[in-house]
Short mmCIF file of C-alpha atoms and ligand atoms in Angstrom, two decimals:
data_model
loop_
_atom_site.label_atom_id
_atom_site.label_comp_id
_atom_site.label_asym_id
_atom_site.label_seq_id
_atom_site.Cartn_x
_atom_site.Cartn_y
_atom_site.Cartn_z
CA MET A 1 28.73 98.27 128.42
CA LYS A 2 29.08 100.50 131.35
CA GLN A 3 32.82 100.13 131.28
CA LEU A 4 32.76 101.39 127.67
CA ILE A 5 30.81 104.41 128.79
CA ASP A 6 33.27 104.96 131.60
CA LYS A 7 36.24 104.59 129.14
CA LEU A 8 34.50 107.39 126.97
CA TYR A 9 34.10 109.55 130.11
CA THR A 10 37.44 109.29 131.18
CA THR A 11 39.45 109.11 128.00
CA ASN A 12 36.98 111.17 125.70
CA ARG A 13 37.59 108.64 122.78
CA LEU A 14 36.86 105.11 121.85
CA ASP A 15 37.57 103.18 118.48
CA THR A 16 35.60 102.18 115.93
CA ASP A 17 34.29 98.69 117.24
CA GLU A 18 33.63 100.07 120.42
CA TYR A 19 31.37 102.91 119.21
CA LEU A 20 29.56 100.48 116.93
CA HIS A 21 29.00 98.15 120.05
CA ILE A 22 27.60 100.98 122.01
CA LEU A 23 25.30 102.12 119.06
CA ASN A 24 24.29 98.67 118.35
CA ASN A 25 23.60 97.12 121.72
CA ILE A 26 22.99 99.97 124.43
CA ASP A 27 20.02 99.06 126.77
CA ALA A 28 17.51 101.50 128.42
CA ASP A 29 19.58 101.30 131.62
CA THR A 30 22.73 102.09 130.11
CA THR A 31 21.41 104.79 128.27
CA GLN A 32 20.36 106.36 131.38
CA TYR A 33 23.69 105.93 132.81
CA LEU A 34 25.23 107.55 129.53
CA PHE A 35 22.92 110.61 129.92
CA GLU A 36 23.83 110.88 133.71
CA LYS A 37 27.56 110.94 132.59
CA ALA A 38 26.92 113.56 129.94
CA ARG A 39 24.98 115.74 131.92
CA LEU A 40 27.56 115.71 134.58
CA VAL A 41 30.22 116.90 132.02
CA SER A 42 27.80 119.66 130.77
CA MET A 43 27.27 120.68 134.55
CA GLN A 44 31.22 120.79 134.99
CA HIS A 45 31.77 123.19 132.29
CA PHE A 46 28.43 125.17 132.08
CA GLY A 47 26.68 124.60 135.18
CA THR A 48 22.83 125.10 134.75
CA ASP A 49 23.38 127.79 131.88
CA ILE A 50 21.83 127.35 128.59
CA TYR A 51 23.25 129.60 125.97
CA THR A 52 20.84 130.88 123.58
CA ARG A 53 21.45 131.96 119.76
CA GLY A 54 18.95 133.96 117.74
CA LEU A 55 18.44 132.41 114.31
CA ILE A 56 17.81 134.89 111.41
CA GLU A 57 17.08 132.93 108.43
CA PHE A 58 17.76 135.67 106.03
CA THR A 59 17.27 134.03 102.59
CA ASN A 60 15.66 130.74 101.31
CA TYR A 61 17.06 131.26 97.97
CA CYS A 62 19.60 128.42 97.17
CA LYS A 63 21.77 127.41 94.14
CA ASN A 64 22.22 123.88 95.67
CA ASN A 65 20.30 120.84 95.43
CA CYS A 66 20.78 118.69 98.44
CA TYR A 67 18.32 115.93 98.05
CA TYR A 68 17.05 116.19 101.82
CA CYS A 69 16.71 120.05 102.04
CA GLY A 70 13.17 121.63 101.13
CA ILE A 71 14.61 124.86 99.95
CA GLY A 72 16.81 123.27 97.24
CA ALA A 73 16.84 124.98 93.79
CA ALA A 74 14.86 122.07 92.20
CA ASN A 75 11.98 122.94 94.59
CA THR A 76 9.91 125.31 92.22
CA ASN A 77 6.94 125.28 94.66
CA ALA A 78 9.08 127.08 97.45
CA ASP A 79 7.97 130.76 97.93
CA ARG A 80 11.31 132.42 98.05
CA TYR A 81 12.25 135.53 100.14
CA ARG A 82 15.14 137.59 101.16
CA LEU A 83 15.53 139.86 104.16
CA ASP A 84 17.04 143.24 103.25
CA LEU A 85 19.62 144.97 105.82
CA GLU A 86 16.95 146.76 107.52
CA ASP A 87 14.80 143.79 108.06
CA ILE A 88 18.03 141.94 109.63
CA LEU A 89 18.87 144.93 111.78
CA SER A 90 15.31 145.02 113.08
CA CYS A 91 15.49 141.22 114.17
CA CYS A 92 18.74 141.96 115.98
CA GLU A 93 17.11 144.93 117.78
CA THR A 94 14.14 142.63 118.82
CA GLY A 95 16.80 139.99 119.82
CA TYR A 96 18.70 142.28 121.85
CA GLU A 97 15.86 143.38 123.90
CA LEU A 98 14.93 139.82 124.56
CA GLY A 99 18.58 139.04 125.69
CA PHE A 100 20.18 137.30 122.61
CA ARG A 101 23.91 138.14 122.43
CA THR A 102 24.59 135.91 119.50
CA TYR A 103 23.16 136.34 116.19
CA VAL A 104 23.18 133.24 113.65
CA LEU A 105 22.70 134.44 110.08
CA GLN A 106 21.49 131.37 108.07
CA GLY A 107 20.35 130.95 104.54
CA GLY A 108 20.46 129.00 101.50
CA GLU A 109 23.46 129.46 99.17
CA ASP A 110 22.05 132.88 97.53
CA LYS A 111 24.34 134.42 94.89
CA HIS A 112 22.34 137.50 95.28
CA TYR A 113 24.38 138.41 98.20
CA SER A 114 28.22 139.34 97.12
CA ASP A 115 30.86 139.05 99.63
CA ASP A 116 30.63 142.77 100.17
CA ASP A 117 26.95 142.44 101.09
CA ILE A 118 27.64 139.80 103.56
CA VAL A 119 30.51 142.08 104.91
CA GLU A 120 28.15 145.06 105.02
CA ILE A 121 25.58 143.16 107.12
CA ILE A 122 28.39 141.89 109.65
CA THR A 123 29.63 145.52 109.83
CA ARG A 124 26.27 147.00 110.60
CA ILE A 125 25.31 144.53 113.20
CA LYS A 126 28.63 144.80 114.85
CA GLN A 127 28.29 148.58 114.97
CA GLY A 128 24.85 148.57 116.42
CA TYR A 129 25.64 145.47 118.80
CA PRO A 130 29.43 145.37 119.59
CA ASP A 131 28.83 143.25 122.58
CA CYS A 132 27.28 140.55 120.38
CA ALA A 133 28.57 137.44 118.51
CA ILE A 134 27.98 136.73 114.91
CA THR A 135 27.75 133.30 113.57
CA LEU A 136 27.44 132.88 109.90
CA SER A 137 25.69 129.62 108.23
CA VAL A 138 25.66 130.24 104.70
CA GLY A 139 27.50 127.38 103.19
CA GLU A 140 30.68 126.76 101.14
CA LYS A 141 32.67 129.72 99.98
CA SER A 142 36.42 130.25 98.95
CA TYR A 143 38.95 130.82 101.83
CA ALA A 144 39.21 134.63 100.74
CA SER A 145 35.39 135.14 101.24
CA TYR A 146 35.66 133.42 104.68
CA GLN A 147 38.64 135.58 105.47
CA LYS A 148 36.65 138.58 104.34
CA PHE A 149 33.73 137.93 106.75
CA PHE A 150 36.15 137.24 109.66
CA ASN A 151 37.93 140.30 109.08
CA ALA A 152 34.60 142.22 109.03
CA GLY A 153 33.81 140.86 112.65
CA ALA A 154 32.08 137.43 112.14
CA ASP A 155 32.99 135.39 115.22
CA ARG A 156 31.60 131.72 114.18
CA TYR A 157 30.78 129.66 111.34
CA LEU A 158 28.29 126.55 111.05
CA LEU A 159 28.78 124.15 108.25
CA ARG A 160 27.82 120.62 109.08
CA HIS A 161 29.75 118.26 107.06
CA GLU A 162 26.48 116.05 106.77
CA THR A 163 28.34 112.76 106.50
CA ALA A 164 31.86 111.73 106.72
CA ASN A 165 31.34 108.80 104.26
CA GLU A 166 32.01 109.75 100.47
CA GLU A 167 29.50 107.22 99.25
CA HIS A 168 26.83 108.31 101.51
CA TYR A 169 27.73 112.06 100.80
CA LYS A 170 26.95 111.01 97.17
CA LYS A 171 23.61 109.63 97.93
CA LEU A 172 22.54 112.77 99.53
CA HIS A 173 23.81 115.48 97.20
CA PRO A 174 24.23 115.97 93.60
CA LEU A 175 27.66 115.54 91.69
CA ASN A 176 28.69 119.04 91.93
CA LEU A 177 28.88 118.95 95.72
CA SER A 178 31.89 117.22 97.22
CA LEU A 179 32.67 116.00 100.85
CA THR A 180 36.17 116.92 100.10
CA ASN A 181 35.28 120.65 99.40
CA ARG A 182 33.05 120.73 102.39
CA LYS A 183 35.72 119.37 104.66
CA GLN A 184 38.26 121.69 102.99
CA CYS A 185 35.86 124.51 104.12
CA LEU A 186 35.86 123.42 107.45
CA TYR A 187 39.66 123.40 107.72
CA ASP A 188 39.84 126.76 106.25
CA LEU A 189 37.37 128.37 108.54
CA LYS A 190 39.13 126.76 111.47
CA GLU A 191 42.64 128.10 110.30
CA ILE A 192 41.24 131.55 109.76
CA GLY A 193 40.11 131.75 113.31
CA PHE A 194 36.67 131.14 113.42
CA GLN A 195 34.75 129.11 116.16
CA VAL A 196 33.58 126.48 113.83
CA GLY A 197 30.52 124.17 114.12
CA THR A 198 30.00 120.97 112.14
CA GLY A 199 27.53 117.90 112.46
CA PHE A 200 25.17 115.79 110.66
CA MET A 201 21.51 114.66 110.37
CA VAL A 202 20.73 111.58 112.36
CA GLY A 203 18.81 108.94 110.20
CA SER A 204 19.29 110.72 106.83
CA PRO A 205 18.45 108.21 103.99
CA TYR A 206 20.89 105.38 103.42
CA GLN A 207 22.95 106.38 106.53
CA THR A 208 24.43 103.11 108.58
CA MET A 209 25.57 102.76 111.84
CA GLU A 210 29.14 102.41 110.40
CA ASN A 211 28.42 105.85 108.77
CA ILE A 212 27.69 107.29 112.03
CA VAL A 213 30.73 105.96 113.63
CA GLU A 214 32.75 107.65 110.75
CA ASP A 215 31.12 110.99 111.60
CA LEU A 216 32.17 110.53 115.19
CA LEU A 217 35.73 109.86 114.26
CA PHE A 218 35.74 112.81 111.91
CA ILE A 219 34.30 115.14 114.67
CA LYS A 220 36.63 113.92 117.20
CA GLU A 221 39.75 114.48 114.70
CA PHE A 222 38.30 117.96 113.49
CA ASN A 223 37.63 118.96 117.04
CA PRO A 224 35.08 121.65 116.14
CA HIS A 225 34.07 124.24 118.89
CA MET A 226 30.23 123.39 118.12
CA VAL A 227 28.36 120.35 117.03
CA GLY A 228 24.89 120.31 115.84
CA ILE A 229 23.09 117.11 115.15
CA GLY A 230 19.48 116.76 114.55
CA PRO A 231 17.16 114.11 113.20
CA PHE A 232 16.61 113.96 109.47
CA ILE A 233 12.94 114.88 108.95
CA PRO A 234 11.67 114.50 105.27
CA HIS A 235 10.17 117.41 103.24
CA SER A 236 7.32 116.84 100.84
CA GLU A 237 8.74 118.59 98.16
CA THR A 238 12.18 116.76 97.75
CA LYS A 239 13.46 113.47 96.40
CA PHE A 240 13.23 112.06 100.10
CA ALA A 241 9.68 113.06 100.77
CA LYS A 242 8.76 109.48 101.47
CA GLU A 243 11.92 108.59 103.70
CA ALA A 244 11.47 107.86 107.45
CA ALA A 245 12.61 110.50 109.75
CA GLY A 246 15.39 110.03 112.07
CA SER A 247 14.78 108.80 115.60
CA LEU A 248 14.59 110.59 118.99
CA GLU A 249 16.31 107.95 120.81
CA LEU A 250 19.46 107.56 118.46
CA THR A 251 19.81 111.48 118.27
CA LEU A 252 19.88 111.63 121.87
CA LEU A 253 22.32 108.84 122.25
CA LEU A 254 24.66 110.64 119.87
CA ILE A 255 24.40 114.11 121.68
CA ALA A 256 25.43 112.33 124.86
CA VAL A 257 28.43 110.50 123.14
CA ILE A 258 29.54 113.76 121.52
CA ARG A 259 29.27 115.29 124.82
CA LEU A 260 31.82 112.73 126.50
CA MET A 261 34.00 113.06 123.46
CA LEU A 262 34.34 116.85 123.40
CA PRO A 263 33.25 118.05 126.92
CA LYS A 264 33.59 121.69 126.16
CA ALA A 265 31.74 121.87 122.86
CA LEU A 266 28.80 123.84 122.42
CA ILE A 267 26.15 121.55 121.44
CA PRO A 268 22.58 122.54 120.61
CA ALA A 269 19.13 120.86 121.36
CA THR A 270 18.05 121.64 117.74
CA THR A 271 14.66 122.60 116.33
CA ALA A 272 14.41 119.48 114.47
CA LEU A 273 14.72 117.61 117.62
CA GLY A 274 11.93 119.71 118.93
CA THR A 275 10.07 118.94 115.97
CA ILE A 276 9.93 115.26 116.05
CA ASN A 277 9.17 115.28 119.83
CA SER A 278 7.20 117.90 121.78
CA GLN A 279 9.88 117.44 124.48
CA GLY A 280 12.82 117.06 122.25
CA ARG A 281 14.73 120.12 123.28
CA GLU A 282 14.49 119.39 126.97
CA LYS A 283 15.64 115.61 126.35
CA GLY A 284 18.35 116.89 124.54
CA ILE A 285 19.65 119.29 127.26
CA LEU A 286 19.24 116.22 129.62
CA ALA A 287 21.41 114.19 127.32
CA GLY A 288 24.24 116.80 127.48
CA ALA A 289 23.28 119.65 125.00
CA ASN A 290 24.00 123.20 126.35
CA VAL A 291 22.58 125.41 123.64
CA VAL A 292 19.09 126.32 122.08
CA MET A 293 18.56 128.44 119.02
CA PRO A 294 15.25 130.04 118.73
CA ASN A 295 13.92 131.80 116.05
CA LEU A 296 14.36 135.28 115.51
CA SER A 297 13.14 135.67 111.77
CA PRO A 298 10.04 137.82 111.05
CA VAL A 299 7.16 135.70 111.54
CA SER A 300 5.87 136.50 107.92
CA VAL A 301 8.92 134.50 106.41
CA ARG A 302 8.99 131.60 108.98
CA LYS A 303 7.09 129.34 107.22
CA LYS A 304 8.94 129.64 103.90
CA TYR A 305 12.13 128.78 105.32
CA SER A 306 11.17 125.14 105.09
CA LEU A 307 14.09 122.86 105.33
CA TYR A 308 11.87 119.98 106.41
CA ASP A 309 8.02 119.41 106.97
CA ASN A 310 6.04 120.51 110.14
CA LYS A 311 8.67 122.67 111.65
CA ILE A 312 7.94 124.21 115.08
CA CYS A 313 7.64 127.77 116.45
CA THR A 314 6.89 129.10 112.77
CA GLY A 315 3.92 131.16 113.96
CA GLU A 316 5.27 132.63 117.09
CA GLU A 317 6.80 135.85 117.75
CA ALA A 318 10.53 135.99 118.82
CA ALA A 319 9.35 137.18 122.40
CA GLU A 320 6.97 134.12 122.70
CA CYS A 321 9.73 131.79 121.43
CA ARG A 322 12.25 133.01 124.16
CA PHE A 323 9.76 132.87 126.86
CA CYS A 324 8.42 129.44 126.03
CA LEU A 325 11.99 127.98 125.79
CA SER A 326 12.90 129.98 129.14
CA ASN A 327 10.01 127.95 130.92
CA ARG A 328 10.77 124.89 129.22
CA MET A 329 14.49 125.09 130.59
CA GLN A 330 13.27 126.26 133.97
CA LYS A 331 10.98 123.12 134.27
CA ILE A 332 13.96 120.77 133.95
CA GLY A 333 16.27 123.09 136.32
CA TYR A 334 18.43 125.13 133.82
CA ASN A 335 18.45 128.81 132.94
CA LEU A 336 18.67 130.59 129.70
CA VAL A 337 21.36 133.30 130.22
CA VAL A 338 22.09 136.67 128.63
CA ASP A 339 25.61 135.68 127.34
CA ARG A 340 27.54 135.54 124.18
CA GLY A 341 28.22 131.86 125.13
CA ASP A 342 31.70 131.58 123.50
CA TYR A 343 33.58 128.41 123.32
CA LYS A 344 35.89 128.36 126.59
CA PHE A 345 39.33 127.64 125.10
N1 SAH M 1 23.24 126.48 103.35
C1 SAH M 1 23.92 126.27 104.63
C2 SAH M 1 22.75 126.15 105.73
C3 SAH M 1 22.04 124.90 105.42
S1 SAH M 1 20.75 124.58 106.44
C4 SAH M 1 24.85 125.27 104.57
O1 SAH M 1 25.02 124.82 103.29
O2 SAH M 1 25.26 125.03 105.44
C5 SAH M 1 21.39 123.92 108.00
C6 SAH M 1 21.30 122.60 108.27
O3 SAH M 1 19.86 121.95 108.29
C7 SAH M 1 21.93 121.66 107.07
O4 SAH M 1 23.15 121.63 107.33
C8 SAH M 1 21.30 120.25 107.41
O5 SAH M 1 22.06 119.64 108.22
C9 SAH M 1 19.96 120.66 108.03
N2 SAH M 1 18.80 120.09 107.23
C10 SAH M 1 18.45 120.40 105.99
N3 SAH M 1 17.31 119.75 105.46
C11 SAH M 1 17.11 118.88 106.44
C12 SAH M 1 15.99 118.08 106.69
N4 SAH M 1 15.14 117.76 105.67
N5 SAH M 1 15.93 117.37 108.03
C13 SAH M 1 16.58 117.90 109.09
N6 SAH M 1 17.61 118.78 108.79
C14 SAH M 1 17.88 119.35 107.59
#
């Protein structure tokens, strides 16, 4: 087993059977060995620096109906909101003072915002904060729309592929959504010149270890700049309300494997990881992650951006979140830095 980890460490890739062997058979000792290797690689590229992204959840309206997600259109109990341009700029101002140099604009697929609206948001943020990076996470759009966003100054785009297996994709999404289109979006975004992030949920309903290996192979082939993975967590108002959450252990294992596959990738220790375990984000960093994404949304809307149940940090101001995370990172020997935290090509 250790030899396989060494092989992944030195060659940055394994084949299907080798990944499966690790996922199915790794023991506690070897897991620690894997984490050490992953930390070593992170340390080589980022030292003890942890990049931060200020997450602005600007709309919870969504036209889609992903079965796992609490803000899907089918959830008629969701309390919907939108932030207007001034609200968003005020989040940016708070964020800038706190040391954020990347803003992530995330939302449901909300038809209320035209491409021109998004372009205006990007333009105004860039005018006010020219030294900051903008990451968009607003779902599947056309090549032309992505191109407009890029031309307006957006730097990065997050679009998790969710699962690289067609059959599994169909079990998580209604028929109008397809893995083919989602992947096409990813290829379009990369071609246009975005720093692109993809990823998947760990322990989503019906997911098998074989599916996860397909995710790893897809990620290796696509070679994204960022990889976001976090545990699936059920939401009470969805079809998957009664499903089990993904596990901390498997998520950490996969963070470490992905760090060894893509040494320079930007990998967040996600809020979902912090939700299933009180030390989840720290453990994520110690398994090779190098990014955290605290919430910059106004406290008044935080509970409403409910993708899954029991999301942490919905009651705290942005400053408290930054301070809390900064402390948490220092306790494990890392430091939040004031930096855009771009991918190092
Ligand atoms: N509308 C955008 C943003 C989606 S929310 C898009 O389509 O990309 C960001 C991510 O949250 C999703 O890609 C999904 O992987 C994750 N997510 C959604 N519901 C979740 C749940 N119940 N548990 C854990 N993660 C979830």
